[in-house]
mmCIF file of C-alpha atoms in Angstrom:
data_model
loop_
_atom_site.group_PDB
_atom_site.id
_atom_site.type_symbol
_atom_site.label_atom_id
_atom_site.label_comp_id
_atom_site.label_asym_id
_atom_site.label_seq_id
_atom_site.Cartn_x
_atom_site.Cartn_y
_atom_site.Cartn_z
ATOM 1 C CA UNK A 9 -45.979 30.888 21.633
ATOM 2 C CA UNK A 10 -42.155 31.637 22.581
ATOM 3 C CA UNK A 11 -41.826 35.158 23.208
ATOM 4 C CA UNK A 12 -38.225 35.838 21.842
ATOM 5 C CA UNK A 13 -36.636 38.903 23.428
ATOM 6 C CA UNK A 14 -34.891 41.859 21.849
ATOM 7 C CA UNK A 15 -30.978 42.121 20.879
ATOM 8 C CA UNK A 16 -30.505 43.527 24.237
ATOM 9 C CA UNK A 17 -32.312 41.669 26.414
ATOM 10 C CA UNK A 18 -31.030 38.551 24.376
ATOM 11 C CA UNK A 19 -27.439 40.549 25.608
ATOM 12 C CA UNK A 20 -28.193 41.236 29.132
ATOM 13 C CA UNK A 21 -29.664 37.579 29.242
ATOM 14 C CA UNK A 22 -26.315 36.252 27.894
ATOM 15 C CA UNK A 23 -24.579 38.074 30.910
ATOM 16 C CA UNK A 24 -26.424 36.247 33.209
ATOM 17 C CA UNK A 25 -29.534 38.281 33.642
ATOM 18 C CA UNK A 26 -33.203 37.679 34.474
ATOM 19 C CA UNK A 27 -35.415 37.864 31.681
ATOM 20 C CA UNK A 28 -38.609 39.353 32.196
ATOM 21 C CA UNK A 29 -41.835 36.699 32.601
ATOM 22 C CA UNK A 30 -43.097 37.090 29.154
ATOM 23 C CA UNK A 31 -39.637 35.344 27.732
ATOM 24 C CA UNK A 32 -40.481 32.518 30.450
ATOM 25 C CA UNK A 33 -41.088 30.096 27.703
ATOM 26 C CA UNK A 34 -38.433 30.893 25.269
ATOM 27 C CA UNK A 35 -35.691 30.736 28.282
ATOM 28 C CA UNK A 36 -36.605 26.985 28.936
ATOM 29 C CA UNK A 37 -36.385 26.696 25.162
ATOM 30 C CA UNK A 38 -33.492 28.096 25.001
ATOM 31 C CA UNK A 39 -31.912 25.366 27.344
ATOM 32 C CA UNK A 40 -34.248 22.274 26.190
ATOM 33 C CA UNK A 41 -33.871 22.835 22.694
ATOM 34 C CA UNK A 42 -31.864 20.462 20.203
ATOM 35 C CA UNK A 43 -28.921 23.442 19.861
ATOM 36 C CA UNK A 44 -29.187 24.188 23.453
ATOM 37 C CA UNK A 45 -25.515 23.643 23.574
ATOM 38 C CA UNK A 46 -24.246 25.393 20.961
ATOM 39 C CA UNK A 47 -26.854 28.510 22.244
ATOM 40 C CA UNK A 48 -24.688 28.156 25.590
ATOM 41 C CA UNK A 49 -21.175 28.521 23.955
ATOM 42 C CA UNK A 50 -23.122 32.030 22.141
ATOM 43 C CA UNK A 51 -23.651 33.205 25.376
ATOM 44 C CA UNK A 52 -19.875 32.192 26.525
ATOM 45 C CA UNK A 53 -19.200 34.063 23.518
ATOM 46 C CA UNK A 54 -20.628 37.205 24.826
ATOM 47 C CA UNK A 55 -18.347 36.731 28.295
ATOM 48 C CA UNK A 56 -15.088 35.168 26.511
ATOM 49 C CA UNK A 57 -15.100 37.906 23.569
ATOM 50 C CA UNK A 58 -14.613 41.477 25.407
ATOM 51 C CA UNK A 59 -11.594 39.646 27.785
ATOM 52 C CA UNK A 60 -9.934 38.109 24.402
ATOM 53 C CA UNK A 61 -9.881 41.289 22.759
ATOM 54 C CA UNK A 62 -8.771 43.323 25.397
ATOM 55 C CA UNK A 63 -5.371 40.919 25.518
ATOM 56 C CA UNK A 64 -5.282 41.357 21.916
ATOM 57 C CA UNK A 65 -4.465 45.305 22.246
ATOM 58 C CA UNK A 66 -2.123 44.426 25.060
ATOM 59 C CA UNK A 67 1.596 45.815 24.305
ATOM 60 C CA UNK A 68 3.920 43.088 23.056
ATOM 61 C CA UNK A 69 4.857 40.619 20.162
ATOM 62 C CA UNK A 70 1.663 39.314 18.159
ATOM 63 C CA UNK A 71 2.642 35.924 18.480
ATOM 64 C CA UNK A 72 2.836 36.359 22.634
ATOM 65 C CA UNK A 73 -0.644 38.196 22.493
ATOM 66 C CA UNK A 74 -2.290 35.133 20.290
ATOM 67 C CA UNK A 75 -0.737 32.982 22.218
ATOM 68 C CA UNK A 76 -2.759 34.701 25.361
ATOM 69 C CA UNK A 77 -5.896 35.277 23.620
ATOM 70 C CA UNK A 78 -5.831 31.434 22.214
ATOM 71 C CA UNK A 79 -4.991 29.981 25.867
ATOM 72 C CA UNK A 80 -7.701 32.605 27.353
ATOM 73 C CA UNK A 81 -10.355 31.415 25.109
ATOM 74 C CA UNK A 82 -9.564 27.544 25.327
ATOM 75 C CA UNK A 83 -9.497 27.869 29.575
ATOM 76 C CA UNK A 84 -13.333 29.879 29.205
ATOM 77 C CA UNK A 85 -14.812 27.623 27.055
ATOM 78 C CA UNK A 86 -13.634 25.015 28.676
ATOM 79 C CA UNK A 87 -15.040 25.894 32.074
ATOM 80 C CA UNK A 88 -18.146 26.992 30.729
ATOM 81 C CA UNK A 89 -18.996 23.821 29.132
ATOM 82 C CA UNK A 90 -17.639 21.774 32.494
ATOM 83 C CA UNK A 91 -20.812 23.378 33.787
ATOM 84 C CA UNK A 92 -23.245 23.607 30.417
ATOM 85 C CA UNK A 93 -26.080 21.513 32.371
ATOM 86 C CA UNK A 94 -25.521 23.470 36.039
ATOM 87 C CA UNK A 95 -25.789 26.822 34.202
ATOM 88 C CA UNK A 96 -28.883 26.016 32.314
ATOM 89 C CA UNK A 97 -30.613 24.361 35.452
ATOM 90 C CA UNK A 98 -29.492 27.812 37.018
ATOM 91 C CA UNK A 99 -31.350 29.965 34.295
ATOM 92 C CA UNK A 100 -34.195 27.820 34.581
ATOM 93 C CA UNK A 101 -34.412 28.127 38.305
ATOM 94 C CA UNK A 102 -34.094 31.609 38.309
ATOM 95 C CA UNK A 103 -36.754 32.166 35.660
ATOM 96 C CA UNK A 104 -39.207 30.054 37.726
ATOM 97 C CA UNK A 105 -38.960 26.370 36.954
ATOM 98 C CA UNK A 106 -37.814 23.741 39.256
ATOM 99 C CA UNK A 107 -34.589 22.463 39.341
ATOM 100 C CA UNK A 108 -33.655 19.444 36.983
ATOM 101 C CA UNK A 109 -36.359 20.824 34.684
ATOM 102 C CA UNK A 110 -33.692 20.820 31.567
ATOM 103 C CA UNK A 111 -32.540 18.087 32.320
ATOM 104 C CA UNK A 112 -35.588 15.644 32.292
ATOM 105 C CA UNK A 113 -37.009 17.588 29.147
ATOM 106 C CA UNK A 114 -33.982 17.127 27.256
ATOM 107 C CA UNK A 115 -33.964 13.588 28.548
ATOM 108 C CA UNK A 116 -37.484 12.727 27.559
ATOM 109 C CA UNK A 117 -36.886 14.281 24.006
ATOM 110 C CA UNK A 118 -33.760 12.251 24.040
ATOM 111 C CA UNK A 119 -35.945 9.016 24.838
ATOM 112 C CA UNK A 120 -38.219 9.761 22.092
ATOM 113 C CA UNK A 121 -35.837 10.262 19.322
ATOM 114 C CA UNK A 122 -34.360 6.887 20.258
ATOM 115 C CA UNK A 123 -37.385 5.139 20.040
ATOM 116 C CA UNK A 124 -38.495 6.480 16.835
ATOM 117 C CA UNK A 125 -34.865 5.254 15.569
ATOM 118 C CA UNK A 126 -35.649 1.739 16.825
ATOM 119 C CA UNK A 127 -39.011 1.959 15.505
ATOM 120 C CA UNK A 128 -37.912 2.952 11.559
ATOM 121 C CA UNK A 129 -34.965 0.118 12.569
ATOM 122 C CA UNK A 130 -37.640 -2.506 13.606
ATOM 123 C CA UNK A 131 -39.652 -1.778 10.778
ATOM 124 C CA UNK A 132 -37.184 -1.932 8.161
ATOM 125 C CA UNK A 133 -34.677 -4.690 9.175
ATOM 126 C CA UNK A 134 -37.565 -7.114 11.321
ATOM 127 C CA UNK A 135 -40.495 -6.766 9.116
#
């Protein structure tokens, strides 16, 4: 059973902290699981969010400030999801697993969804 941690472990997780062992099984869900990607850009979220709205009370026109804020945001998310696989091989190593862990579980559920599409294919179009 996946031992999901509180709002602000979930938090200090997010920031890049260790999780204690109990959550062991819920972090490698966390970076196997179908969403895993959209769970990363959450966690950007948490990073991107408290920068963005600091620029956002910054002295100056509006439109120069959501010009800032939209150009902030689009140059975060775009790094963090340059390195979406390296950061959750990262959490996974640092929570105990071996490296390339998420990656060959997400692979293998990968292969298996595949093959259950070619299966329903072969058995509705070759039968």
């Amino acid at each position: 059973m996946r031992n999901r941690p509180n709002p602000v472990l979930w938090l200090w997780y997010a920031l890049g902290g260790r999780l204690p062992d109990r959550h062991r099984e819920w972090v490698l869900h966390d970076v196997t699981a179908k969403t895993w990607i959209l769970r990363h850009g959450a966690r950007s979220t948490v990073l991107i969010l408290p920068l963005v709205s600091v620029w956002l009370l910054l002295p100056g026109p509006l439109g120069l400030r959501l010009s800032l804020v939209l150009m902030a945001a689009l140059v975060g998310y775009f790094y963090s999801f340059a390195y979406v696989e390296e950061s959750g091989e990262h959490r996974l190593a640092k929570h105990g697993y071996p490296r390339g862990t998420g990656r060959q579980l997400r692979a293998e559920a990968k292969e298996a969804a595949e093959a259950e599409v070619t299966r329903r294919y072969l058995a509705r179009y070759r039968d």
